[in-house]
CSV table of C-alpha atoms in Angstrom, one decimal:
chain,number,residue,atom,x,y,z
H,1155,MET,CA,57.2,-38.0,-27.3
H,1156,ARG,CA,57.9,-34.9,-29.5
H,1157,VAL,CA,59.5,-33.1,-26.5
H,1158,ILE,CA,61.9,-36.1,-26.1
H,1159,GLN,CA,62.7,-36.1,-29.8
H,1160,LYS,CA,63.4,-32.4,-29.9
H,1161,THR,CA,65.6,-32.7,-26.8
H,1162,LEU,CA,67.6,-35.5,-28.3
H,1163,ILE,CA,68.0,-33.5,-31.6
H,1164,VAL,CA,69.1,-30.4,-29.7
H,1165,PHE,CA,71.6,-32.5,-27.7
H,1166,MET,CA,73.1,-33.9,-30.8
H,1167,LEU,CA,73.3,-30.5,-32.6
H,1168,PHE,CA,74.9,-28.9,-29.6
H,1169,TRP,CA,77.8,-31.4,-29.6
H,1170,LEU,CA,78.2,-31.2,-33.4
H,1171,ILE,CA,78.3,-27.4,-33.3
H,1172,ALA,CA,80.7,-27.5,-30.4
H,1173,GLY,CA,83.0,-29.9,-32.2
H,1174,THR,CA,82.8,-27.9,-35.4
H,1175,GLY,CA,83.7,-24.7,-33.5
H,1176,LEU,CA,86.7,-26.3,-31.9
H,1177,GLY,CA,87.7,-27.8,-35.2
H,1178,VAL,CA,87.6,-24.4,-36.9
H,1179,PHE,CA,89.7,-23.0,-34.0
H,1180,PHE,CA,92.4,-25.7,-34.2
H,1181,PHE,CA,92.4,-25.7,-38.0
H,1182,TYR,CA,93.0,-21.9,-37.9
H,1183,ARG,CA,96.0,-22.5,-35.6
H,1184,HIS,CA,97.6,-25.5,-37.4
H,1185,SER,CA,96.2,-25.6,-41.0
H,1186,TYR,CA,95.9,-29.4,-41.0
H,1187,ALA,CA,92.5,-31.0,-41.8
H,1188,PHE,CA,93.1,-33.5,-39.0
H,1189,TYR,CA,92.8,-30.8,-36.4
H,1190,PHE,CA,89.4,-29.9,-37.8
H,1191,PHE,CA,88.0,-33.4,-38.1
H,1192,LEU,CA,89.3,-34.8,-34.8
H,1193,PRO,CA,87.1,-32.5,-32.5
H,1194,VAL,CA,84.2,-32.8,-34.9
H,1195,VAL,CA,84.3,-36.6,-34.7
H,1196,LEU,CA,85.0,-36.8,-31.0
H,1197,PHE,CA,82.4,-34.3,-29.9
H,1198,GLY,CA,80.0,-35.4,-32.6
H,1199,ALA,CA,80.2,-38.9,-31.3
H,1200,ILE,CA,79.2,-37.7,-27.8
H,1201,GLY,CA,76.0,-36.3,-29.3
H,1202,VAL,CA,75.3,-38.6,-32.2
H,1203,ILE,CA,75.6,-42.0,-30.4
H,1204,PRO,CA,73.2,-41.5,-27.5
H,1205,SER,CA,70.9,-39.3,-29.5
H,1206,SER,CA,70.6,-41.7,-32.5
H,1207,PHE,CA,70.0,-44.5,-30.1
H,1208,GLY,CA,67.3,-42.6,-28.3
H,1209,LEU,CA,65.6,-41.6,-31.6
H,1210,LEU,CA,65.7,-45.1,-32.9
H,1211,CYS,CA,64.2,-46.4,-29.7
H,1212,LEU,CA,61.3,-44.0,-30.0
H,1213,LYS,CA,60.6,-45.3,-33.5
H,1214,LEU,CA,60.8,-49.0,-32.6
H,1215,GLY,CA,57.5,-50.3,-31.3
H,1216,THR,CA,58.5,-53.3,-29.2
H,1217,TRP,CA,60.9,-53.9,-26.3
H,1218,LYS,CA,62.5,-56.8,-28.1
H,1219,ALA,CA,63.4,-54.5,-31.0
H,1220,ARG,CA,64.8,-52.0,-28.5
H,1221,LEU,CA,66.8,-54.7,-26.7
H,1222,GLY,CA,68.2,-55.8,-30.1
H,1223,LEU,CA,69.2,-52.3,-30.9
H,1224,LEU,CA,70.9,-51.9,-27.5
H,1225,VAL,CA,72.8,-55.2,-28.1
H,1226,GLY,CA,73.9,-54.0,-31.6
H,1227,TYR,CA,75.1,-50.6,-30.2
H,1228,ALA,CA,77.0,-52.4,-27.4
H,1229,ILE,CA,78.7,-54.8,-29.8
H,1230,VAL,CA,79.8,-52.0,-32.2
H,1231,LEU,CA,81.0,-49.7,-29.4
H,1232,GLY,CA,82.8,-52.7,-27.8
H,1233,LEU,CA,84.6,-53.5,-31.0
H,1234,LEU,CA,85.6,-49.9,-31.4
H,1235,TRP,CA,87.0,-49.9,-27.9
H,1236,GLN,CA,88.8,-53.2,-28.2
H,1237,ALA,CA,90.3,-52.6,-31.7
H,1238,PRO,CA,93.3,-50.5,-30.5
H,1239,ILE,CA,93.9,-53.0,-27.7
H,1240,TRP,CA,94.0,-55.9,-30.1
H,1241,TYR,CA,96.3,-54.0,-32.4
H,1242,ARG,CA,98.6,-53.1,-29.5
H,1243,ASN,CA,98.8,-56.6,-28.3
H,1244,ALA,CA,99.3,-58.1,-31.8
H,1245,HIS,CA,102.4,-55.8,-32.3
H,1246,GLU,CA,103.9,-55.8,-28.9
H,1247,ALA,CA,106.7,-58.3,-29.6
H,1248,PRO,CA,109.7,-57.3,-31.7
H,1249,GLU,CA,108.9,-57.7,-35.5
H,1250,ASP,CA,111.4,-57.9,-38.4
H,1251,ARG,CA,112.3,-54.3,-38.9
H,1252,GLY,CA,115.1,-52.4,-40.6
H,1253,PRO,CA,117.9,-52.4,-41.4
H,1254,TYR,CA,119.2,-49.1,-39.9
H,1255,LEU,CA,122.7,-47.8,-39.8
H,1256,LEU,CA,124.6,-46.4,-36.7
H,1257,TYR,CA,128.0,-44.9,-36.1
H,1258,GLN,CA,129.8,-46.7,-33.3
H,1259,GLY,CA,133.3,-45.7,-34.3
H,1260,ASP,CA,135.2,-43.5,-36.8
H,1261,PRO,CA,132.7,-42.6,-39.6
H,1262,MET,CA,135.5,-42.8,-42.1
H,1263,THR,CA,136.3,-46.4,-41.6
H,1264,THR,CA,133.4,-48.1,-39.8
H,1265,MET,CA,129.6,-48.6,-40.2
H,1266,THR,CA,127.3,-50.6,-37.9
H,1267,VAL,CA,124.3,-52.4,-39.5
H,1268,ALA,CA,121.4,-52.9,-37.0
H,1269,TRP,CA,118.0,-54.4,-37.3
H,1270,ILE,CA,115.2,-56.0,-35.2
H,1271,ALA,CA,114.6,-59.7,-35.5
H,1272,GLU,CA,111.2,-61.3,-34.7
H,1273,LYS,CA,113.1,-64.5,-33.7
H,1274,GLU,CA,116.4,-64.4,-31.9
H,1275,THR,CA,119.1,-64.8,-34.5
H,1276,ALA,CA,122.9,-64.4,-35.0
H,1277,GLY,CA,123.7,-61.3,-37.0
H,1278,VAL,CA,125.0,-61.8,-40.5
H,1279,VAL,CA,125.8,-59.0,-42.9
H,1280,ARG,CA,127.2,-59.2,-46.4
H,1281,TYR,CA,128.9,-56.2,-47.9
H,1282,ARG,CA,131.3,-55.0,-50.6
H,1283,GLU,CA,132.6,-51.9,-52.2
H,1284,GLN,CA,130.3,-50.9,-55.0
H,1285,GLY,CA,131.6,-52.3,-58.3
H,1286,ASP,CA,133.3,-55.3,-56.7
H,1287,GLN,CA,132.1,-58.7,-57.6
H,1288,ASP,CA,132.9,-60.6,-54.4
H,1289,TRP,CA,131.0,-60.2,-51.1
H,1290,GLN,CA,132.5,-60.2,-47.7
H,1291,GLU,CA,130.6,-61.5,-44.7
H,1292,VAL,CA,130.6,-60.4,-41.1
H,1293,ARG,CA,128.9,-62.6,-38.5
H,1294,GLN,CA,127.8,-61.8,-34.9
H,1295,GLU,CA,127.6,-65.1,-33.2
H,1296,GLU,CA,125.3,-64.1,-30.3
H,1297,SER,CA,121.7,-64.7,-30.9
H,1298,THR,CA,119.5,-61.7,-30.2
H,1299,HIS,CA,116.4,-59.8,-31.2
H,1300,PHE,CA,118.6,-56.7,-31.8
H,1301,PRO,CA,121.6,-57.6,-33.9
H,1302,LYS,CA,124.3,-54.9,-34.4
H,1303,VAL,CA,127.1,-55.9,-36.8
H,1304,ALA,CA,130.0,-53.5,-37.1
H,1305,LEU,CA,131.8,-53.3,-40.5
H,1306,THR,CA,135.4,-52.2,-39.9
H,1307,GLY,CA,138.4,-51.4,-42.0
H,1308,LEU,CA,136.4,-49.5,-44.6
H,1309,GLN,CA,137.9,-46.9,-46.9
H,1310,PRO,CA,137.1,-43.2,-46.4
H,1311,ASP,CA,134.7,-41.5,-48.8
H,1312,THR,CA,133.8,-44.7,-50.5
H,1313,ARG,CA,130.4,-46.1,-51.6
H,1314,TYR,CA,129.6,-49.6,-50.3
H,1315,GLU,CA,126.6,-51.8,-50.5
H,1316,TYR,CA,125.3,-54.4,-48.1
H,1317,SER,CA,122.5,-56.9,-47.4
H,1318,VAL,CA,121.0,-58.6,-44.4
H,1319,PRO,CA,120.1,-62.1,-45.3
H,1320,ALA,CA,117.7,-62.4,-42.4
H,1321,LEU,CA,115.6,-59.6,-43.8
H,1322,GLY,CA,115.7,-60.8,-47.5
H,1323,ASP,CA,117.6,-60.1,-50.6
H,1324,ALA,CA,117.4,-56.3,-50.7
H,1325,VAL,CA,120.8,-54.5,-51.2
H,1326,TYR,CA,121.3,-51.1,-49.7
H,1327,PRO,CA,124.1,-48.5,-50.3
H,1328,PHE,CA,126.0,-46.3,-47.9
H,1329,VAL,CA,128.9,-43.9,-48.1
H,1330,THR,CA,131.7,-43.5,-45.6
H,1331,ALA,CA,132.8,-40.1,-44.3
H,1332,PRO,CA,135.5,-38.3,-46.3
H,1333,LYS,CA,139.0,-38.0,-44.9
H,1334,GLN,CA,139.4,-34.4,-45.8
H,1335,GLN,CA,137.0,-31.5,-45.4
H,1336,LYS,CA,134.2,-31.8,-48.0
H,1337,ASP,CA,130.8,-30.3,-48.6
H,1338,PHE,CA,127.9,-32.5,-47.3
H,1339,SER,CA,124.4,-32.3,-46.0
H,1340,PHE,CA,122.4,-33.8,-43.2
H,1341,ALA,CA,118.8,-33.7,-42.0
H,1342,LEU,CA,117.5,-33.1,-38.5
H,1343,TYR,CA,114.2,-33.2,-36.6
H,1344,GLY,CA,112.7,-34.4,-33.4
H,1345,ASP,CA,109.5,-35.4,-31.5
H,1346,ASN,CA,107.9,-37.9,-33.8
H,1347,ARG,CA,106.3,-40.0,-31.1
H,1348,PRO,CA,102.6,-41.0,-31.2
H,1349,PHE,CA,100.2,-39.3,-28.9
H,1350,SER,CA,97.1,-41.5,-28.1
H,1351,GLY,CA,98.1,-43.6,-31.1
H,1352,ILE,CA,98.3,-40.7,-33.5
H,1353,THR,CA,101.5,-39.5,-35.2
H,1354,PHE,CA,102.3,-37.6,-38.4
H,1355,HIS,CA,105.9,-38.9,-38.5
H,1356,GLN,CA,105.4,-40.5,-41.9
H,1357,ARG,CA,104.6,-37.1,-43.5
H,1358,VAL,CA,107.9,-35.7,-42.2
H,1359,VAL,CA,109.9,-38.8,-43.3
H,1360,ASP,CA,108.4,-38.5,-46.8
H,1361,ALA,CA,109.3,-34.8,-46.9
H,1362,VAL,CA,112.9,-35.7,-46.0
H,1363,LEU,CA,113.1,-38.4,-48.7
H,1364,ARG,CA,111.8,-35.9,-51.3
H,1365,ALA,CA,114.5,-33.3,-50.2
H,1366,ASP,CA,117.1,-36.0,-50.3
H,1367,ALA,CA,117.1,-35.9,-54.1
H,1368,ASP,CA,118.6,-32.4,-53.9
H,1369,TYR,CA,120.6,-32.7,-50.7
H,1370,ASP,CA,122.0,-36.3,-50.6
H,1371,PHE,CA,121.8,-36.4,-46.8
H,1372,ARG,CA,124.7,-38.3,-45.3
H,1373,PHE,CA,123.0,-38.9,-42.0
H,1374,VAL,CA,119.8,-38.0,-40.1
H,1375,ILE,CA,119.7,-36.6,-36.5
H,1376,ASN,CA,116.6,-37.1,-34.3
H,1377,THR,CA,116.6,-35.0,-31.1
H,1378,GLY,CA,114.5,-37.5,-29.3
H,1379,ASP,CA,111.0,-38.5,-28.2
H,1380,LEU,CA,110.7,-41.5,-30.5
H,1381,VAL,CA,107.8,-43.2,-28.6
H,1382,GLU,CA,105.3,-42.3,-26.0
H,1383,ASN,CA,106.6,-44.7,-23.4
H,1384,PRO,CA,109.5,-47.1,-23.8
H,1385,GLY,CA,108.2,-50.2,-21.9
H,1386,ALA,CA,105.5,-52.8,-21.9
H,1387,GLY,CA,102.4,-52.0,-23.9
H,1388,TYR,CA,104.3,-49.7,-26.3
H,1389,GLY,CA,106.2,-52.3,-28.4
H,1390,TRP,CA,103.9,-51.4,-31.3
H,1391,GLN,CA,105.3,-47.9,-31.3
H,1392,TRP,CA,108.9,-49.1,-31.6
H,1393,ASN,CA,107.8,-51.4,-34.4
H,1394,LEU,CA,106.0,-48.5,-36.2
H,1395,PHE,CA,109.0,-46.2,-35.7
H,1396,PHE,CA,111.5,-48.5,-37.3
H,1397,LYS,CA,109.1,-49.3,-40.1
H,1398,GLN,CA,108.8,-45.6,-40.8
H,1399,ILE,CA,112.6,-44.7,-40.7
H,1400,THR,CA,113.9,-47.7,-42.7
H,1401,PRO,CA,113.7,-45.9,-46.0
H,1402,LEU,CA,116.0,-43.2,-44.5
H,1403,ALA,CA,118.1,-45.2,-42.0
H,1404,ALA,CA,118.9,-48.2,-44.2
H,1405,THR,CA,121.1,-46.0,-46.4
H,1406,ARG,CA,122.6,-43.5,-43.9
H,1407,PRO,CA,123.2,-43.5,-40.1
H,1408,TYR,CA,120.3,-42.4,-37.9
H,1409,LEU,CA,121.6,-40.6,-34.8
H,1410,ILE,CA,119.6,-39.9,-31.6
H,1411,GLY,CA,119.6,-37.4,-28.7
H,1412,LEU,CA,117.8,-39.3,-25.9
H,1413,GLY,CA,114.4,-37.9,-25.3
H,1414,ASN,CA,112.4,-37.9,-22.0
H,1415,HIS,CA,109.7,-40.2,-23.4
H,1416,GLU,CA,111.9,-43.1,-24.3
H,1417,ALA,CA,113.7,-42.6,-21.0
H,1418,ARG,CA,110.6,-42.7,-18.8
H,1419,LYS,CA,111.4,-44.9,-15.7
H,1420,THR,CA,114.0,-46.8,-17.7
H,1421,SER,CA,116.1,-46.4,-20.9
H,1422,ASP,CA,116.7,-50.2,-21.2
H,1423,PHE,CA,114.4,-50.5,-24.2
H,1424,TYR,CA,116.1,-47.6,-26.0
H,1425,ASP,CA,119.4,-49.2,-25.2
H,1426,GLN,CA,118.4,-52.4,-26.9
H,1427,TYR,CA,117.9,-50.6,-30.2
H,1428,PHE,CA,120.6,-48.0,-30.1
H,1429,ASP,CA,124.3,-48.1,-29.3
H,1430,PHE,CA,126.6,-45.3,-30.5
H,1431,GLY,CA,129.8,-46.8,-29.1
H,1432,SER,CA,130.3,-44.6,-26.0
H,1433,GLY,CA,128.8,-46.8,-23.3
H,1434,THR,CA,126.7,-43.7,-22.3
H,1435,HIS,CA,123.8,-41.7,-23.7
H,1436,TRP,CA,126.2,-38.9,-24.7
H,1437,TYR,CA,128.7,-39.2,-27.5
H,1438,SER,CA,130.4,-37.2,-30.2
H,1439,MET,CA,131.7,-37.7,-33.8
H,1440,ASP,CA,133.7,-35.8,-36.4
H,1441,TYR,CA,132.5,-35.6,-39.9
H,1442,ALA,CA,134.4,-33.8,-42.7
H,1443,GLY,CA,135.5,-31.0,-40.4
H,1444,VAL,CA,132.3,-30.7,-38.3
H,1445,HIS,CA,132.3,-31.8,-34.7
H,1446,PHE,CA,128.9,-33.1,-33.5
H,1447,VAL,CA,128.2,-33.4,-29.7
H,1448,PHE,CA,125.1,-35.4,-28.6
H,1449,LEU,CA,124.1,-34.7,-25.0
H,1450,SER,CA,121.5,-36.4,-22.8
H,1451,THR,CA,119.2,-34.1,-21.0
H,1452,GLN,CA,117.7,-37.2,-19.3
H,1453,ASP,CA,121.0,-37.9,-17.5
H,1454,ASP,CA,122.7,-35.7,-14.9
H,1455,ILE,CA,124.3,-32.8,-16.7
H,1456,SER,CA,125.1,-30.6,-13.7
H,1457,GLU,CA,128.5,-29.1,-13.3
H,1458,GLU,CA,129.5,-31.9,-10.9
H,1459,SER,CA,128.3,-34.7,-13.3
H,1460,PRO,CA,130.4,-37.1,-15.4
H,1461,GLN,CA,128.5,-35.9,-18.5
H,1462,TYR,CA,129.6,-32.3,-17.9
H,1463,ALA,CA,133.2,-33.3,-17.3
H,1464,TRP,CA,133.1,-35.4,-20.5
H,1465,LEU,CA,131.7,-32.4,-22.5
H,1466,LEU,CA,134.5,-30.1,-21.4
H,1467,GLU,CA,137.1,-32.7,-22.3
H,1468,ASP,CA,135.4,-33.5,-25.6
H,1469,LEU,CA,135.4,-29.9,-26.7
H,1470,LYS,CA,139.1,-29.5,-25.8
H,1471,LYS,CA,140.0,-32.6,-27.9
H,1472,ARG,CA,138.4,-31.4,-31.1
H,1473,PRO,CA,140.6,-31.6,-34.2
H,1474,ALA,CA,142.4,-28.4,-34.9
H,1475,ASP,CA,140.8,-28.0,-38.3
H,1476,THR,CA,137.2,-28.2,-37.0
H,1477,ARG,CA,135.2,-25.6,-38.9
H,1478,PHE,CA,131.9,-26.1,-37.0
H,1479,THR,CA,130.7,-27.5,-33.7
H,1480,ILE,CA,127.1,-28.5,-33.4
H,1481,ALA,CA,125.3,-29.6,-30.2
H,1482,ALA,CA,122.3,-31.9,-30.4
H,1483,LEU,CA,120.1,-32.5,-27.3
H,1484,HIS,CA,116.5,-33.0,-26.5
H,1485,LYS,CA,115.4,-30.2,-24.1
H,1486,PRO,CA,115.9,-26.6,-25.1
H,1487,LEU,CA,118.2,-24.1,-23.5
H,1488,ILE,CA,115.8,-21.3,-24.6
H,1489,THR,CA,112.1,-21.5,-25.5
H,1490,TYR,CA,109.1,-19.2,-25.4
H,1491,ASP,CA,106.6,-22.0,-25.2
H,1492,PRO,CA,103.9,-20.6,-22.8
H,1493,ARG,CA,104.3,-23.5,-20.4
H,1494,GLU,CA,106.6,-22.4,-17.6
H,1495,SER,CA,107.9,-25.9,-17.0
H,1496,TYR,CA,109.4,-26.0,-20.5
H,1497,GLN,CA,111.5,-22.9,-19.9
H,1498,ASN,CA,114.5,-24.7,-18.3
H,1499,THR,CA,116.7,-21.8,-17.1
H,1500,ASP,CA,118.9,-24.2,-15.1
H,1501,LEU,CA,119.9,-26.0,-18.3
H,1502,ARG,CA,120.6,-22.8,-20.1
H,1503,GLY,CA,122.7,-21.6,-17.1
H,1504,ILE,CA,124.8,-24.7,-17.2
H,1505,LEU,CA,125.3,-25.2,-21.0
H,1506,ALA,CA,125.1,-21.8,-22.6
H,1507,PRO,CA,128.3,-20.5,-21.1
H,1508,VAL,CA,130.1,-23.7,-22.1
H,1509,PHE,CA,128.9,-23.5,-25.6
H,1510,GLU,CA,129.8,-19.8,-26.0
H,1511,ARG,CA,133.2,-20.1,-24.3
H,1512,HIS,CA,134.2,-23.1,-26.4
H,1513,GLY,CA,133.0,-21.8,-29.8
H,1514,VAL,CA,130.0,-24.1,-30.3
H,1515,ASN,CA,128.2,-22.7,-33.4
H,1516,ALA,CA,124.6,-23.8,-32.7
H,1517,ALA,CA,122.4,-26.1,-30.6
H,1518,PHE,CA,119.6,-28.1,-32.2
H,1519,VAL,CA,117.0,-29.4,-29.7
H,1520,GLY,CA,113.4,-30.6,-29.6
H,1521,HIS,CA,110.9,-31.2,-26.8
H,1522,VAL,CA,108.7,-28.3,-27.7
H,1523,HIS,CA,106.3,-29.3,-30.5
H,1524,SER,CA,107.0,-26.4,-32.8
H,1525,TYR,CA,109.8,-24.6,-34.5
H,1526,GLU,CA,111.7,-21.8,-32.8
H,1527,HIS,CA,114.9,-20.0,-33.9
H,1528,HIS,CA,116.6,-17.7,-31.4
H,1529,TYR,CA,119.9,-15.9,-31.7
H,1530,VAL,CA,121.8,-15.1,-28.5
H,1531,ASN,CA,125.3,-13.7,-28.1
H,1532,GLY,CA,126.3,-14.9,-31.6
H,1533,PHE,CA,124.8,-18.3,-31.1
H,1534,ASP,CA,121.9,-20.0,-32.8
H,1535,HIS,CA,119.4,-21.9,-30.8
H,1536,VAL,CA,117.1,-24.0,-32.9
H,1537,VAL,CA,114.0,-25.9,-31.6
H,1538,SER,CA,112.9,-28.5,-34.1
H,1539,GLY,CA,110.1,-30.4,-32.5
H,1540,GLY,CA,107.7,-30.8,-35.4
H,1541,GLY,CA,108.7,-34.4,-36.4
H,1542,GLY,CA,105.2,-35.8,-36.2
H,1543,VAL,CA,103.8,-35.7,-32.7
H,1544,LEU,CA,100.6,-33.7,-32.3
H,1545,LEU,CA,101.3,-30.0,-32.4
H,1546,TRP,CA,100.5,-28.0,-29.3
H,1547,LEU,CA,100.8,-24.4,-28.3
H,1548,LYS,CA,102.3,-21.6,-30.4
H,1549,PRO,CA,105.4,-20.2,-28.7
H,1550,THR,CA,105.4,-16.5,-28.2
H,1551,VAL,CA,108.1,-14.2,-29.6
H,1552,GLY,CA,110.9,-13.3,-27.2
H,1553,PRO,CA,113.6,-10.6,-27.5
H,1554,GLU,CA,116.0,-13.1,-29.1
H,1555,THR,CA,113.5,-14.8,-31.4
H,1556,ILE,CA,114.2,-14.8,-35.2
H,1557,LYS,CA,111.3,-17.1,-36.3
H,1558,THR,CA,108.7,-19.4,-34.7
H,1559,GLU,CA,105.8,-21.5,-36.1
H,1560,THR,CA,103.9,-24.5,-34.9
H,1561,VAL,CA,104.1,-26.8,-37.9
H,1562,PHE,CA,105.4,-30.3,-38.9
H,1563,HIS,CA,108.9,-29.7,-40.4
H,1564,PHE,CA,112.5,-30.8,-40.5
H,1565,CYS,CA,115.8,-29.0,-41.0
H,1566,ALA,CA,117.9,-29.6,-44.2
H,1567,ILE,CA,121.5,-28.5,-43.3
H,1568,ARG,CA,124.2,-28.1,-45.9
H,1569,VAL,CA,127.8,-27.6,-45.1
H,1570,GLU,CA,129.8,-25.7,-47.8
H,1571,GLY,CA,133.3,-24.6,-47.0
H,1572,GLU,CA,133.1,-22.1,-44.1
H,1573,ARG,CA,129.4,-21.7,-44.4
H,1574,MET,CA,126.5,-23.8,-43.0
H,1575,THR,CA,123.1,-23.2,-44.5
H,1576,VAL,CA,120.1,-24.3,-42.5
H,1577,LYS,CA,116.8,-24.5,-44.4
H,1578,VAL,CA,113.7,-25.4,-42.4
H,1579,ILE,CA,111.2,-27.2,-44.6
H,1580,ARG,CA,107.5,-27.8,-43.8
H,1581,ALA,CA,106.0,-31.3,-44.5
H,1582,ASP,CA,104.4,-29.8,-47.6
H,1583,ASP,CA,107.9,-28.9,-48.9
H,1584,SER,CA,107.5,-25.1,-48.4
H,1585,VAL,CA,110.3,-23.2,-46.7
H,1586,LEU,CA,109.6,-22.0,-43.2
H,1587,ASP,CA,113.0,-20.4,-42.4
H,1588,SER,CA,116.5,-20.2,-43.9
H,1589,PHE,CA,119.7,-18.8,-42.3
H,1590,GLU,CA,123.4,-19.2,-42.4
H,1591,ILE,CA,126.0,-20.1,-39.7
H,1592,LEU,CA,129.5,-19.0,-40.4
H,1593,SER,CA,132.6,-20.9,-39.3
H,1594,LYS,CA,134.8,-19.4,-36.6
H,1595,PRO,CA,138.2,-20.4,-35.3
H,1596,LEU,CA,138.4,-22.6,-32.2
H,1597,PRO,CA,139.1,-20.7,-29.1
H,1598,GLU,CA,142.4,-21.2,-27.3
H,1599,GLN,CA,141.9,-24.0,-24.8
H,1600,GLY,CA,142.5,-23.0,-21.2
H,1601,GLY,CA,141.3,-24.2,-17.8
H,1602,GLU,CA,137.7,-24.0,-16.8
């Protein structure tokens, strides 16, 4: 009997020590308590559950008592197993979420109000210029779970307020883009998706909201990977995502570069929630003298593709007074993540020459769950993949690397005259990196 007791205790201690060791290792790499407690709990459970059951069985004197203990353990473990399934099923269908703002047209004169409706409904939005007494109303007659109501004929650089009666009485402000070049700020991050139900996206959103007091972000860019999978069984992740971004996206547009996870097998679910007016997953916009190009690394972008042809034409049509051109996409052109499959040299070979030849100032990407800043041929490559998904491996330093760190973070970007300042802020509000991008004249447009 004592031999069995000692064996069970040793078994339990082995797994607790193993979990603690791994926890110390991961905490050393990431400095978040979660990475310590997760292996301790998981490995500890492997040891504690069977060992405690065995030790209690040895203390109980009758088979009836042991059978009751077995039934009790089975019930508790069954409930723990079923709880995530019950939660997932309870939140699979669309729930009332939002509102969130989108650009589908000229940012100076249009704004699209979108939301998710638990019951199919016609979209109704009330809006007015701040200070006016009378409300105007725009109605979308089609009943849908995913209303998108475009407000048109707005005045540039003007503050408006709006409400969505279907979601309650709350009133939200927004500001249209200025007609002339003007200083402004925006926030950027990527890769917030849950992994095995776990995400730290809320921490990053809270950090952006705290920084907003100083920056007054006019819009937010997410470089993709919003959910683990887009389809059936993952509706709860869409509901969670929109719940988390509403404090940001209800008062400024939320712009997306399509990620590989929300495009797995189909992008139909993503397309229900987002429409940026182009009819494709790639689009562009001009804001106060800055040209933004959003590309889709989940669609064909080879030199023979429609997306590539569109990119060349889009860069040629930039306004003459464009002071910066920024590209946003999901997968990186350059990364020193140790996984070879992430080092997409084909994508770099296709896009880097185009960006450099056409005077694009920087590319902001995600996909790799860390921060990387590389400088190549006068061009900044920024990997911002610390939006809340579990952090993975630490990228190594390459010959072009300026800074790298595996940490939850976002980029706070301020445009002032001919200078763009990028400040990378960790979720605890400390500064990870800071650098400047200087404006340069557009190159003369010639043939490709």
